[in-house]
Amino acid sequence: MRLPSHKTKIIATIGPASLKERTIEAMIKAGMSVARINFAHGDEEQHAKTIELIRKASSRLNRPVAILGDLPGVKIRVGEIAGGSVVLRRWQTITLTTRDVVGNEAVIPIQFKDFPKLVSKGDVIYLSDGFIALRVEKVEGQDVTCKVLVGGTLFSHKGINIPNARMAIDAITERDLGLIEFAIEHGVDAVGISFVGSAYDVLKVRRFIEERNASMFIISKIERPDAVRNFDEILNASDGIMIARGDLGVEMPIEKLPILQKRLIHKANCAGKPVITATQMLESMTEEKLPTRAEVTDVANAILDGTDAVMLSEETAVGKYPVDTVKMMAKIAKTTEAYRESQWTSMMAEMKPGERSGRARRRTIKDAIARSIMEALNSIDVKYILTPTRTGQTARLISRFKPRQWILAFVTDEKVANNLMFSYGVYPFVVSETSEDEILRVIKGLGLVRENDTVLLTKGTPIGKTVGTNTIRIFSV
């Protein structure tokens, strides 16, 4: 067996361009770790078929792939446009309406009945992740007349942003809850919550899942100023974080986005929670065979910032080259990781006892073990970090330091294994038991180690009332 060439996880959105069994298999071979399904598009019947295709491809290749179901949330969207798209030209007049019409170059339907109440004359409205800008000229009944300030091609179901608009609406909609029910029934591993504003939104979803005796990894999408202000509490309540730069870059000054990205990634790293950097990473590859130099630099910088995963959206959902795009992302990750030295020294210095993401807390034994592992790796040439884990927490706490070695996690629950596909440098194995003998049998049988290779093994040895990982062993195979 050969492990992937890169440790940064690649999340790829499955859509019309990639919704074929062979394409999904090729994307997994190219380096896709997580398959994202955007629940804002398509119906449940289509989503069920997509889930089945992903599971079949993963099983056939014997490669773990997590499935992320991305909830639509309260995002205001454009309705159906004749032919799927329309070109809006600068200074033309366009009417946005909540009437039930098919869009064209003069009228664009909006799928939010209270939309006219959210805007007034002079407001600027952004469409399609901010690429198109309109100025409101008049609001009358169900119609909002606008002047196009920045034109472009507008596709059906694209999002709309109205900076500073206050919507007195629960972030978790009834449609979202129905889709979570669907996700539970079909064994989806993780759910992405759109437009999170506070920890309350996350806890509402967690409670809903627990009431159904289910478990699901909860990823909070940071795409509103409220989410930035309440980031620490959202991070604490979530299993992982997605920095959704498209909406975030429209809702707040775009020039602040790069520094904000670095801050949020660092906080997530310190908390041991996987963090995803998303939106427009290789956007030009939707149409072109190669990305721009700026896009390559953007992906590399996100990895250098400490992101666990990078995400592809339109590039693999509707783009011309879904497999090539994943391959390119993998190449960038491999090259960048080889350049970067382990980040553990600066992070360990900053993570003083009693501090984490701005909140005082008690250090755990697992924290100490993770830090001790990084100390050991600085002194000894170790090939792998072997981590038997029940919940995945130990592997994630080690992963935050971005070690050079692969973290091979051994779990008995496939759900836990799939959730570890969001964490940098973690490769999970589902085993019947997590004993040392079984772990050695697996890695020897797969040809991952040779005689005299040195490995580091974490263990949970019962001592007094201590439970969980509390011991490190370093030995030669």
CSV table of C-alpha atoms in Angstrom, one decimal:
chain,number,residue,atom,x,y,z
A,1,MET,CA,0.0,0.0,0.0
A,2,ARG,CA,1.1,3.6,-0.8
A,3,LEU,CA,-0.1,6.5,1.3
A,4,PRO,CA,-1.1,9.7,-0.5
A,5,SER,CA,1.6,12.0,-1.7
A,6,HIS,CA,0.3,14.9,0.4
A,7,LYS,CA,-1.1,15.3,3.9
A,8,THR,CA,-3.3,18.3,3.3
A,9,LYS,CA,-6.8,17.0,2.8
A,10,ILE,CA,-8.7,17.8,-0.4
A,11,ILE,CA,-12.4,18.3,-0.3
A,12,ALA,CA,-14.1,18.2,-3.8
A,13,THR,CA,-17.7,19.1,-4.6
A,14,ILE,CA,-19.6,16.4,-6.6
A,15,GLY,CA,-21.8,17.9,-9.2
A,16,PRO,CA,-22.9,17.4,-12.9
A,17,ALA,CA,-19.3,17.4,-14.1
A,18,SER,CA,-18.2,14.7,-11.7
A,19,LEU,CA,-21.3,12.7,-11.1
A,20,LYS,CA,-20.0,9.6,-12.8
A,21,GLU,CA,-18.6,6.5,-11.1
A,22,ARG,CA,-15.3,6.5,-13.1
A,23,THR,CA,-14.8,10.3,-12.5
A,24,ILE,CA,-15.3,9.9,-8.7
A,25,GLU,CA,-12.9,7.0,-8.7
A,26,ALA,CA,-10.3,9.0,-10.6
A,27,MET,CA,-10.8,11.9,-8.2
A,28,ILE,CA,-10.2,9.6,-5.2
A,29,LYS,CA,-7.0,8.3,-6.9
A,30,ALA,CA,-5.9,11.9,-7.6
A,31,GLY,CA,-6.2,12.8,-3.9
A,32,MET,CA,-9.8,13.6,-2.9
A,33,SER,CA,-10.3,12.9,0.8
A,34,VAL,CA,-13.8,14.2,1.3
A,35,ALA,CA,-16.6,14.4,-1.2
A,36,ARG,CA,-18.9,17.4,-0.7
A,37,ILE,CA,-22.5,17.4,-1.7
A,38,ASN,CA,-24.1,20.8,-1.9
A,39,PHE,CA,-27.6,20.3,-0.6
A,40,ALA,CA,-28.6,23.7,-2.0
A,41,HIS,CA,-28.8,22.1,-5.4
A,42,GLY,CA,-30.7,19.0,-6.6
A,43,ASP,CA,-33.2,16.9,-4.7
A,44,GLU,CA,-33.0,14.1,-2.2
A,45,GLU,CA,-33.3,11.4,-4.8
A,46,GLN,CA,-30.3,12.8,-6.6
A,47,HIS,CA,-28.3,13.2,-3.4
A,48,ALA,CA,-29.0,9.6,-2.5
A,49,LYS,CA,-27.6,8.4,-5.9
A,50,THR,CA,-24.6,10.6,-5.4
A,51,ILE,CA,-23.9,9.1,-1.9
A,52,GLU,CA,-24.2,5.6,-3.3
A,53,LEU,CA,-21.7,6.4,-6.1
A,54,ILE,CA,-19.2,7.8,-3.6
A,55,ARG,CA,-19.5,4.8,-1.3
A,56,LYS,CA,-19.1,2.3,-4.2
A,57,ALA,CA,-16.0,4.1,-5.5
A,58,SER,CA,-14.5,4.3,-2.0
A,59,SER,CA,-15.2,0.6,-1.4
A,60,ARG,CA,-13.8,-0.6,-4.7
A,61,LEU,CA,-10.6,1.3,-4.2
A,62,ASN,CA,-10.4,0.4,-0.5
A,63,ARG,CA,-9.7,4.1,0.2
A,64,PRO,CA,-11.5,6.0,3.0
A,65,VAL,CA,-13.6,8.9,1.8
A,66,ALA,CA,-15.8,11.1,4.0
A,67,ILE,CA,-19.0,12.6,2.8
A,68,LEU,CA,-19.8,16.2,3.7
A,69,GLY,CA,-23.4,17.4,3.3
A,70,ASP,CA,-23.5,21.2,3.0
A,71,LEU,CA,-26.7,22.7,4.2
A,72,PRO,CA,-28.3,25.6,2.3
A,73,GLY,CA,-29.2,27.7,5.3
A,74,VAL,CA,-30.9,31.0,4.9
A,75,LYS,CA,-28.9,32.2,1.9
A,76,ILE,CA,-30.8,34.3,-0.5
A,77,ARG,CA,-30.5,32.8,-4.0
A,78,VAL,CA,-31.4,33.6,-7.5
A,79,GLY,CA,-34.1,31.5,-9.0
A,80,GLU,CA,-34.3,29.7,-12.3
A,81,ILE,CA,-32.8,31.5,-15.4
A,82,ALA,CA,-33.8,30.6,-18.9
A,83,GLY,CA,-30.9,28.6,-20.4
A,84,GLY,CA,-29.2,28.4,-17.0
A,85,SER,CA,-27.5,31.8,-17.2
A,86,VAL,CA,-27.7,35.4,-18.4
A,87,VAL,CA,-25.1,38.1,-19.1
A,88,LEU,CA,-25.6,41.3,-17.1
A,89,ARG,CA,-23.9,44.4,-18.6
A,90,ARG,CA,-22.7,47.5,-16.8
A,91,TRP,CA,-25.3,50.3,-16.5
A,92,GLN,CA,-28.2,48.2,-17.7
A,93,THR,CA,-31.4,48.2,-15.7
A,94,ILE,CA,-32.5,44.9,-14.2
A,95,THR,CA,-35.5,44.0,-12.0
A,96,LEU,CA,-35.1,41.5,-9.1
A,97,THR,CA,-38.5,40.1,-8.2
A,98,THR,CA,-40.0,37.6,-5.8
A,99,ARG,CA,-42.7,36.8,-8.4
A,100,ASP,CA,-42.8,33.3,-9.9
A,101,VAL,CA,-41.1,33.9,-13.2
A,102,VAL,CA,-38.2,32.5,-15.2
A,103,GLY,CA,-35.2,34.8,-15.4
A,104,ASN,CA,-33.9,36.6,-18.4
A,105,GLU,CA,-31.8,39.7,-19.3
A,106,ALA,CA,-34.6,42.0,-17.9
A,107,VAL,CA,-36.0,40.1,-14.8
A,108,ILE,CA,-34.3,37.9,-12.3
A,109,PRO,CA,-36.4,35.8,-9.8
A,110,ILE,CA,-35.3,35.8,-6.1
A,111,GLN,CA,-36.1,32.8,-3.9
A,112,PHE,CA,-36.8,34.8,-0.8
A,113,LYS,CA,-40.3,36.3,-0.3
A,114,ASP,CA,-39.2,39.1,2.1
A,115,PHE,CA,-36.3,40.2,-0.2
A,116,PRO,CA,-37.8,43.7,-1.0
A,117,LYS,CA,-38.1,44.4,2.7
A,118,LEU,CA,-34.3,44.0,3.2
A,119,VAL,CA,-33.2,46.7,0.7
A,120,SER,CA,-33.8,50.4,0.0
A,121,LYS,CA,-32.8,52.9,-2.6
A,122,GLY,CA,-29.0,53.3,-2.8
A,123,ASP,CA,-28.1,49.9,-1.3
A,124,VAL,CA,-25.6,47.8,-3.1
A,125,ILE,CA,-26.4,44.2,-3.8
A,126,TYR,CA,-23.8,41.6,-4.6
A,127,LEU,CA,-24.5,38.4,-6.7
A,128,SER,CA,-22.4,35.3,-7.4
A,129,ASP,CA,-19.8,35.7,-4.5
A,130,GLY,CA,-19.5,39.4,-5.1
A,131,PHE,CA,-18.5,39.2,-8.8
A,132,ILE,CA,-21.6,41.1,-9.9
A,133,ALA,CA,-22.7,44.3,-8.1
A,134,LEU,CA,-26.1,46.1,-8.4
A,135,ARG,CA,-27.3,49.4,-7.0
A,136,VAL,CA,-31.0,49.6,-5.9
A,137,GLU,CA,-32.9,52.4,-7.7
A,138,LYS,CA,-36.4,51.7,-6.6
A,139,VAL,CA,-38.4,49.2,-4.4
A,140,GLU,CA,-42.0,48.7,-5.4
A,141,GLY,CA,-44.1,45.7,-4.2
A,142,GLN,CA,-42.4,42.5,-5.1
A,143,ASP,CA,-40.0,44.2,-7.5
A,144,VAL,CA,-36.6,45.8,-6.8
A,145,THR,CA,-35.3,47.9,-9.8
A,146,CYS,CA,-31.5,48.0,-10.0
A,147,LYS,CA,-28.7,49.4,-12.0
A,148,VAL,CA,-25.8,47.1,-12.8
A,149,LEU,CA,-22.5,48.5,-11.4
A,150,VAL,CA,-20.3,45.5,-12.2
A,151,GLY,CA,-21.5,43.1,-14.8
A,152,GLY,CA,-20.9,39.4,-15.5
A,153,THR,CA,-22.5,36.1,-16.2
A,154,LEU,CA,-25.2,35.2,-13.6
A,155,PHE,CA,-26.1,31.5,-13.3
A,156,SER,CA,-29.3,30.0,-11.8
A,157,HIS,CA,-29.4,29.6,-8.0
A,158,LYS,CA,-26.4,31.8,-7.3
A,159,GLY,CA,-26.2,33.5,-4.0
A,160,ILE,CA,-27.0,37.1,-3.1
A,161,ASN,CA,-25.3,39.2,-0.4
A,162,ILE,CA,-26.7,42.4,1.1
A,163,PRO,CA,-24.0,43.7,3.4
A,164,ASN,CA,-25.3,45.0,6.8
A,165,ALA,CA,-28.8,43.7,6.2
A,166,ARG,CA,-30.2,42.3,9.4
A,167,MET,CA,-32.5,39.3,8.9
A,168,ALA,CA,-34.4,38.3,12.0
A,169,ILE,CA,-34.4,34.6,10.9
A,170,ASP,CA,-33.1,31.5,12.6
A,171,ALA,CA,-29.9,30.3,10.9
A,172,ILE,CA,-31.2,26.7,10.9
A,173,THR,CA,-34.2,26.4,8.7
A,174,GLU,CA,-36.9,23.7,8.5
A,175,ARG,CA,-35.4,22.7,5.2
A,176,ASP,CA,-32.0,22.3,6.9
A,177,LEU,CA,-33.5,20.0,9.6
A,178,GLY,CA,-35.2,17.9,6.9
A,179,LEU,CA,-31.9,17.5,5.1
A,180,ILE,CA,-30.1,16.6,8.3
A,181,GLU,CA,-32.8,13.8,8.7
A,182,PHE,CA,-32.0,12.7,5.2
A,183,ALA,CA,-28.2,12.8,5.9
A,184,ILE,CA,-28.7,10.6,9.0
A,185,GLU,CA,-30.7,8.1,7.1
A,186,HIS,CA,-28.1,7.8,4.4
A,187,GLY,CA,-25.0,7.7,6.6
A,188,VAL,CA,-23.5,11.0,5.7
A,189,ASP,CA,-20.4,11.6,7.8
A,190,ALA,CA,-20.5,15.3,8.3
A,191,VAL,CA,-22.8,18.3,7.9
A,192,GLY,CA,-21.8,21.8,7.1
A,193,ILE,CA,-23.9,24.5,8.8
A,194,SER,CA,-24.3,27.6,6.7
A,195,PHE,CA,-24.5,31.2,8.1
A,196,VAL,CA,-23.7,30.3,11.7
A,197,GLY,CA,-24.1,33.3,13.9
A,198,SER,CA,-23.5,31.9,17.4
A,199,ALA,CA,-22.8,28.7,19.3
A,200,TYR,CA,-26.6,28.4,19.7
A,201,ASP,CA,-26.9,27.5,16.0
A,202,VAL,CA,-24.4,24.7,16.4
A,203,LEU,CA,-25.9,23.4,19.6
A,204,LYS,CA,-29.4,23.3,17.9
A,205,VAL,CA,-28.1,21.0,15.2
A,206,ARG,CA,-26.2,18.9,17.7
A,207,ARG,CA,-29.3,18.4,19.8
A,208,PHE,CA,-31.4,17.6,16.8
A,209,ILE,CA,-28.9,14.9,15.8
A,210,GLU,CA,-28.5,13.4,19.3
A,211,GLU,CA,-32.3,13.3,19.7
A,212,ARG,CA,-32.3,10.8,16.8
A,213,ASN,CA,-29.6,8.7,18.5
A,214,ALA,CA,-27.2,9.5,15.7
A,215,SER,CA,-23.8,11.1,15.5
A,216,MET,CA,-22.4,13.4,12.8
A,217,PHE,CA,-19.4,15.6,12.5
A,218,ILE,CA,-20.5,19.2,12.6
A,219,ILE,CA,-18.6,21.8,10.5
A,220,SER,CA,-19.5,25.4,11.1
A,221,LYS,CA,-19.1,27.7,8.1
A,222,ILE,CA,-17.7,31.1,8.9
A,223,GLU,CA,-19.2,33.5,6.4
A,224,ARG,CA,-20.8,36.3,8.4
A,225,PRO,CA,-19.4,39.1,10.6
A,226,ASP,CA,-21.5,37.7,13.5
A,227,ALA,CA,-19.6,34.4,13.2
A,228,VAL,CA,-16.3,36.2,13.3
A,229,ARG,CA,-17.3,38.1,16.4
A,230,ASN,CA,-18.5,34.9,18.1
A,231,PHE,CA,-15.8,32.7,16.7
A,232,ASP,CA,-14.4,31.4,20.0
A,233,GLU,CA,-17.7,30.1,21.2
A,234,ILE,CA,-18.6,28.7,17.8
A,235,LEU,CA,-15.2,26.9,17.6
A,236,ASN,CA,-15.8,25.4,21.1
A,237,ALA,CA,-19.2,24.1,20.1
A,238,SER,CA,-18.2,22.7,16.6
A,239,ASP,CA,-16.2,19.6,15.5
A,240,GLY,CA,-14.6,21.6,12.7
A,241,ILE,CA,-14.5,25.0,11.0
A,242,MET,CA,-14.9,26.1,7.3
A,243,ILE,CA,-13.6,29.5,6.3
A,244,ALA,CA,-16.1,30.3,3.5
A,245,ARG,CA,-14.3,33.2,1.9
A,246,GLY,CA,-16.8,33.9,-0.8
A,247,ASP,CA,-19.6,35.2,1.4
A,248,LEU,CA,-17.2,36.4,4.1
A,249,GLY,CA,-15.3,38.5,1.6
A,250,VAL,CA,-18.5,40.2,0.6
A,251,GLU,CA,-20.0,40.7,4.0
A,252,MET,CA,-16.9,42.4,5.3
A,253,PRO,CA,-14.0,44.5,3.8
A,254,ILE,CA,-12.3,42.2,1.4
A,255,GLU,CA,-8.8,43.6,2.3
A,256,LYS,CA,-9.2,42.2,5.8
A,257,LEU,CA,-9.8,38.6,4.6
A,258,PRO,CA,-6.2,37.4,4.4
A,259,ILE,CA,-5.3,38.3,7.9
A,260,LEU,CA,-8.6,37.0,9.2
A,261,GLN,CA,-8.0,33.7,7.5
A,262,LYS,CA,-4.6,33.3,9.3
A,263,ARG,CA,-6.1,34.2,12.7
A,264,LEU,CA,-9.0,31.8,12.4
A,265,ILE,CA,-6.9,28.9,11.1
A,266,HIS,CA,-4.4,29.4,14.0
A,267,LYS,CA,-7.2,29.4,16.6
A,268,ALA,CA,-8.6,26.2,15.1
A,269,ASN,CA,-5.2,24.6,15.1
A,270,CYS,CA,-4.6,25.5,18.8
A,271,ALA,CA,-8.0,23.9,19.7
A,272,GLY,CA,-7.2,20.7,17.8
A,273,LYS,CA,-10.2,21.2,15.5
A,274,PRO,CA,-9.9,20.6,11.7
A,275,VAL,CA,-10.2,23.8,9.6
A,276,ILE,CA,-11.1,24.0,5.9
A,277,THR,CA,-10.2,26.9,3.6
A,278,ALA,CA,-12.8,27.2,0.9
A,279,THR,CA,-14.0,29.2,-2.1
A,280,GLN,CA,-12.3,30.1,-5.4
A,281,MET,CA,-9.1,28.3,-4.7
A,282,LEU,CA,-8.6,27.1,-8.3
A,283,GLU,CA,-11.5,29.0,-9.8
A,284,SER,CA,-10.0,29.4,-13.2
A,285,MET,CA,-9.8,25.7,-13.7
A,286,THR,CA,-13.5,25.7,-14.0
A,287,GLU,CA,-12.8,26.6,-17.7
A,288,GLU,CA,-9.0,26.3,-18.1
A,289,LYS,CA,-6.6,23.4,-18.0
A,290,LEU,CA,-4.2,25.3,-15.7
A,291,PRO,CA,-4.7,27.6,-12.7
A,292,THR,CA,-3.4,31.2,-12.4
A,293,ARG,CA,-0.2,31.8,-10.5
A,294,ALA,CA,-2.1,33.7,-7.9
A,295,GLU,CA,-4.4,30.8,-7.3
A,296,VAL,CA,-1.5,28.4,-6.8
A,297,THR,CA,0.0,30.9,-4.3
A,298,ASP,CA,-3.3,31.2,-2.5
A,299,VAL,CA,-3.6,27.4,-2.0
A,300,ALA,CA,0.1,27.2,-0.8
A,301,ASN,CA,-0.4,30.1,1.6
A,302,ALA,CA,-3.5,28.4,3.1
A,303,ILE,CA,-1.4,25.3,3.7
A,304,LEU,CA,1.4,27.4,5.2
A,305,ASP,CA,-1.2,29.1,7.4
A,306,GLY,CA,-1.9,25.7,8.9
A,307,THR,CA,-5.2,24.7,7.2
A,308,ASP,CA,-6.1,21.0,7.5
A,309,ALA,CA,-8.1,20.9,4.2
A,310,VAL,CA,-8.6,22.9,1.0
A,311,MET,CA,-11.9,22.8,-0.8
A,312,LEU,CA,-12.9,22.8,-4.5
A,313,SER,CA,-16.4,24.0,-5.3
A,314,GLU,CA,-17.4,24.9,-8.9
A,315,GLU,CA,-14.0,23.6,-10.1
A,316,THR,CA,-15.1,19.9,-9.7
A,317,ALA,CA,-18.9,20.4,-9.6
A,318,VAL,CA,-19.4,22.0,-13.0
A,319,GLY,CA,-15.9,22.6,-14.3
A,320,LYS,CA,-14.4,21.0,-17.4
A,321,TYR,CA,-11.5,19.3,-15.6
A,322,PRO,CA,-12.6,17.9,-12.2
A,323,VAL,CA,-9.9,15.2,-12.1
A,324,ASP,CA,-7.1,17.5,-13.3
A,325,THR,CA,-8.1,20.1,-10.7
A,326,VAL,CA,-7.8,17.6,-7.8
A,327,LYS,CA,-4.4,16.5,-9.3
A,328,MET,CA,-3.2,20.1,-9.4
A,329,MET,CA,-4.3,20.7,-5.8
A,330,ALA,CA,-2.4,17.6,-4.7
A,331,LYS,CA,0.7,18.7,-6.5
A,332,ILE,CA,0.6,22.1,-4.8
A,333,ALA,CA,0.0,20.5,-1.4
A,334,LYS,CA,2.9,18.0,-1.8
A,335,THR,CA,5.4,20.8,-2.9
A,336,THR,CA,4.3,23.2,-0.1
A,337,GLU,CA,4.4,20.5,2.6
A,338,ALA,CA,8.0,19.6,1.7
A,339,TYR,CA,9.0,23.2,2.1
A,340,ARG,CA,7.4,23.8,5.4
A,341,GLU,CA,9.2,22.9,8.6
A,342,SER,CA,7.1,21.5,11.4
A,343,GLN,CA,5.1,24.2,13.1
A,344,TRP,CA,5.1,22.6,16.5
A,345,THR,CA,7.7,24.8,18.1
A,346,SER,CA,5.9,28.2,17.7
A,347,MET,CA,2.5,26.7,18.5
A,348,MET,CA,3.7,24.9,21.7
A,349,ALA,CA,5.4,28.1,22.9
A,350,GLU,CA,2.1,30.0,22.4
A,351,MET,CA,-0.2,27.3,23.9
A,352,LYS,CA,0.6,28.0,27.6
A,353,PRO,CA,-1.2,26.0,30.3
A,354,GLY,CA,-4.7,27.4,30.8
A,355,GLU,CA,-5.0,29.1,27.4
A,356,ARG,CA,-6.8,28.0,24.3
A,357,SER,CA,-8.5,30.1,21.7
A,358,GLY,CA,-8.8,32.9,24.3
A,359,ARG,CA,-10.5,30.7,26.8
A,360,ALA,CA,-8.9,29.5,30.1
A,361,ARG,CA,-9.1,25.7,30.4
A,362,ARG,CA,-7.5,22.8,32.1
A,363,ARG,CA,-4.8,21.0,30.2
A,364,THR,CA,-5.6,17.3,29.6
A,365,ILE,CA,-3.4,14.2,29.6
A,366,LYS,CA,-4.0,13.9,25.8
A,367,ASP,CA,-2.7,17.5,25.3
A,368,ALA,CA,0.5,16.6,27.2
A,369,ILE,CA,0.9,13.4,25.2
A,370,ALA,CA,0.6,15.3,21.9
A,371,ARG,CA,3.1,17.8,23.0
A,372,SER,CA,5.5,15.1,24.2
A,373,ILE,CA,5.2,13.3,20.9
A,374,MET,CA,6.4,16.4,19.1
A,375,GLU,CA,9.3,16.7,21.5
A,376,ALA,CA,10.3,13.1,20.8
A,377,LEU,CA,10.0,13.6,17.0
A,378,ASN,CA,12.5,16.4,17.2
A,379,SER,CA,15.1,14.0,18.7
A,380,ILE,CA,14.4,10.6,17.0
A,381,ASP,CA,13.9,9.6,13.4
A,382,VAL,CA,10.5,8.1,13.5
A,383,LYS,CA,8.7,6.7,10.4
A,384,TYR,CA,5.1,6.8,11.6
A,385,ILE,CA,3.0,7.9,14.5
A,386,LEU,CA,0.6,5.0,15.4
A,387,THR,CA,-2.5,6.1,17.2
A,388,PRO,CA,-5.2,3.8,18.3
A,389,THR,CA,-8.2,6.0,19.2
A,390,ARG,CA,-11.8,5.6,20.1
A,391,THR,CA,-13.1,9.1,19.2
A,392,GLY,CA,-10.3,10.4,17.0
A,393,GLN,CA,-9.3,13.1,19.5
A,394,THR,CA,-5.8,11.9,20.1
A,395,ALA,CA,-5.0,11.9,16.3
A,396,ARG,CA,-6.5,15.4,15.9
A,397,LEU,CA,-4.5,16.8,18.8
A,398,ILE,CA,-1.3,15.5,17.2
A,399,SER,CA,-2.4,16.6,13.7
A,400,ARG,CA,-2.6,20.3,14.8
A,401,PHE,CA,1.2,20.4,15.0
A,402,LYS,CA,1.5,19.3,11.4
A,403,PRO,CA,4.3,16.8,11.9
A,404,ARG,CA,6.3,15.5,9.0
A,405,GLN,CA,5.3,11.9,9.7
A,406,TRP,CA,2.0,10.4,8.8
A,407,ILE,CA,-0.4,9.8,11.7
A,408,LEU,CA,-1.8,6.3,11.2
A,409,ALA,CA,-5.0,6.2,13.3
A,410,PHE,CA,-6.6,2.8,14.2
A,411,VAL,CA,-10.3,2.8,15.0
A,412,THR,CA,-13.1,0.3,15.3
A,413,ASP,CA,-15.8,2.6,14.1
A,414,GLU,CA,-16.0,3.5,10.4
A,415,LYS,CA,-17.7,6.8,11.2
A,416,VAL,CA,-14.7,7.9,13.3
A,417,ALA,CA,-12.4,6.9,10.6
A,418,ASN,CA,-14.2,9.0,8.0
A,419,ASN,CA,-14.3,12.0,10.3
A,420,LEU,CA,-10.5,11.8,10.6
A,421,MET,CA,-10.3,12.4,6.8
A,422,PHE,CA,-10.7,16.1,7.6
A,423,SER,CA,-7.5,16.3,9.7
A,424,TYR,CA,-4.1,17.0,8.2
A,425,GLY,CA,-1.7,14.1,7.9
A,426,VAL,CA,-4.1,11.5,9.5
A,427,TYR,CA,-4.8,8.3,7.6
A,428,PRO,CA,-7.4,6.1,9.3
A,429,PHE,CA,-7.7,2.3,9.4
A,430,VAL,CA,-10.8,0.4,10.6
A,431,VAL,CA,-9.7,-2.6,12.6
A,432,SER,CA,-11.4,-5.3,14.7
A,433,GLU,CA,-9.4,-4.3,17.7
A,434,THR,CA,-6.8,-1.6,18.5
A,435,SER,CA,-4.3,-3.8,20.3
A,436,GLU,CA,-0.6,-3.3,19.6
A,437,ASP,CA,-0.4,-6.8,18.0
A,438,GLU,CA,-3.3,-6.0,15.6
A,439,ILE,CA,-1.8,-2.6,14.6
A,440,LEU,CA,1.6,-4.1,13.8
A,441,ARG,CA,-0.1,-6.9,11.9
A,442,VAL,CA,-1.9,-4.3,9.7
A,443,ILE,CA,1.1,-2.1,8.9
A,444,LYS,CA,3.3,-5.1,8.2
A,445,GLY,CA,0.7,-6.7,6.0
A,446,LEU,CA,0.3,-3.6,4.0
A,447,GLY,CA,4.0,-3.2,3.5
A,448,LEU,CA,4.1,0.2,5.2
A,449,VAL,CA,7.1,-0.7,7.4
A,450,ARG,CA,10.3,-2.7,7.0
A,451,GLU,CA,12.3,-4.5,9.6
A,452,ASN,CA,14.1,-2.0,12.0
A,453,ASP,CA,11.9,0.9,11.1
A,454,THR,CA,11.2,3.0,14.2
A,455,VAL,CA,7.6,3.9,15.0
A,456,LEU,CA,6.0,5.8,17.8
A,457,LEU,CA,2.8,4.3,19.4
A,458,THR,CA,0.4,6.0,21.7
A,459,LYS,CA,-1.5,3.8,24.2
A,460,GLY,CA,-4.1,4.0,26.9
A,461,THR,CA,-2.8,2.1,29.9
A,462,PRO,CA,-5.1,2.0,32.9
A,463,ILE,CA,-3.4,3.7,35.8
A,464,GLY,CA,-5.6,4.6,38.8
A,465,LYS,CA,-8.6,6.6,37.4
A,466,THR,CA,-6.9,7.6,34.2
A,467,VAL,CA,-8.6,6.6,31.0
A,468,GLY,CA,-7.8,7.2,27.4
A,469,THR,CA,-4.4,7.9,25.8
A,470,ASN,CA,-1.7,8.4,28.5
A,471,THR,CA,1.4,6.5,27.2
A,472,ILE,CA,4.0,6.8,24.4
A,473,ARG,CA,6.2,3.9,23.2
A,474,ILE,CA,9.0,4.3,20.7
A,475,PHE,CA,10.4,1.1,19.2
A,476,SER,CA,11.8,-0.6,16.2
A,477,VAL,CA,9.7,-3.0,14.2
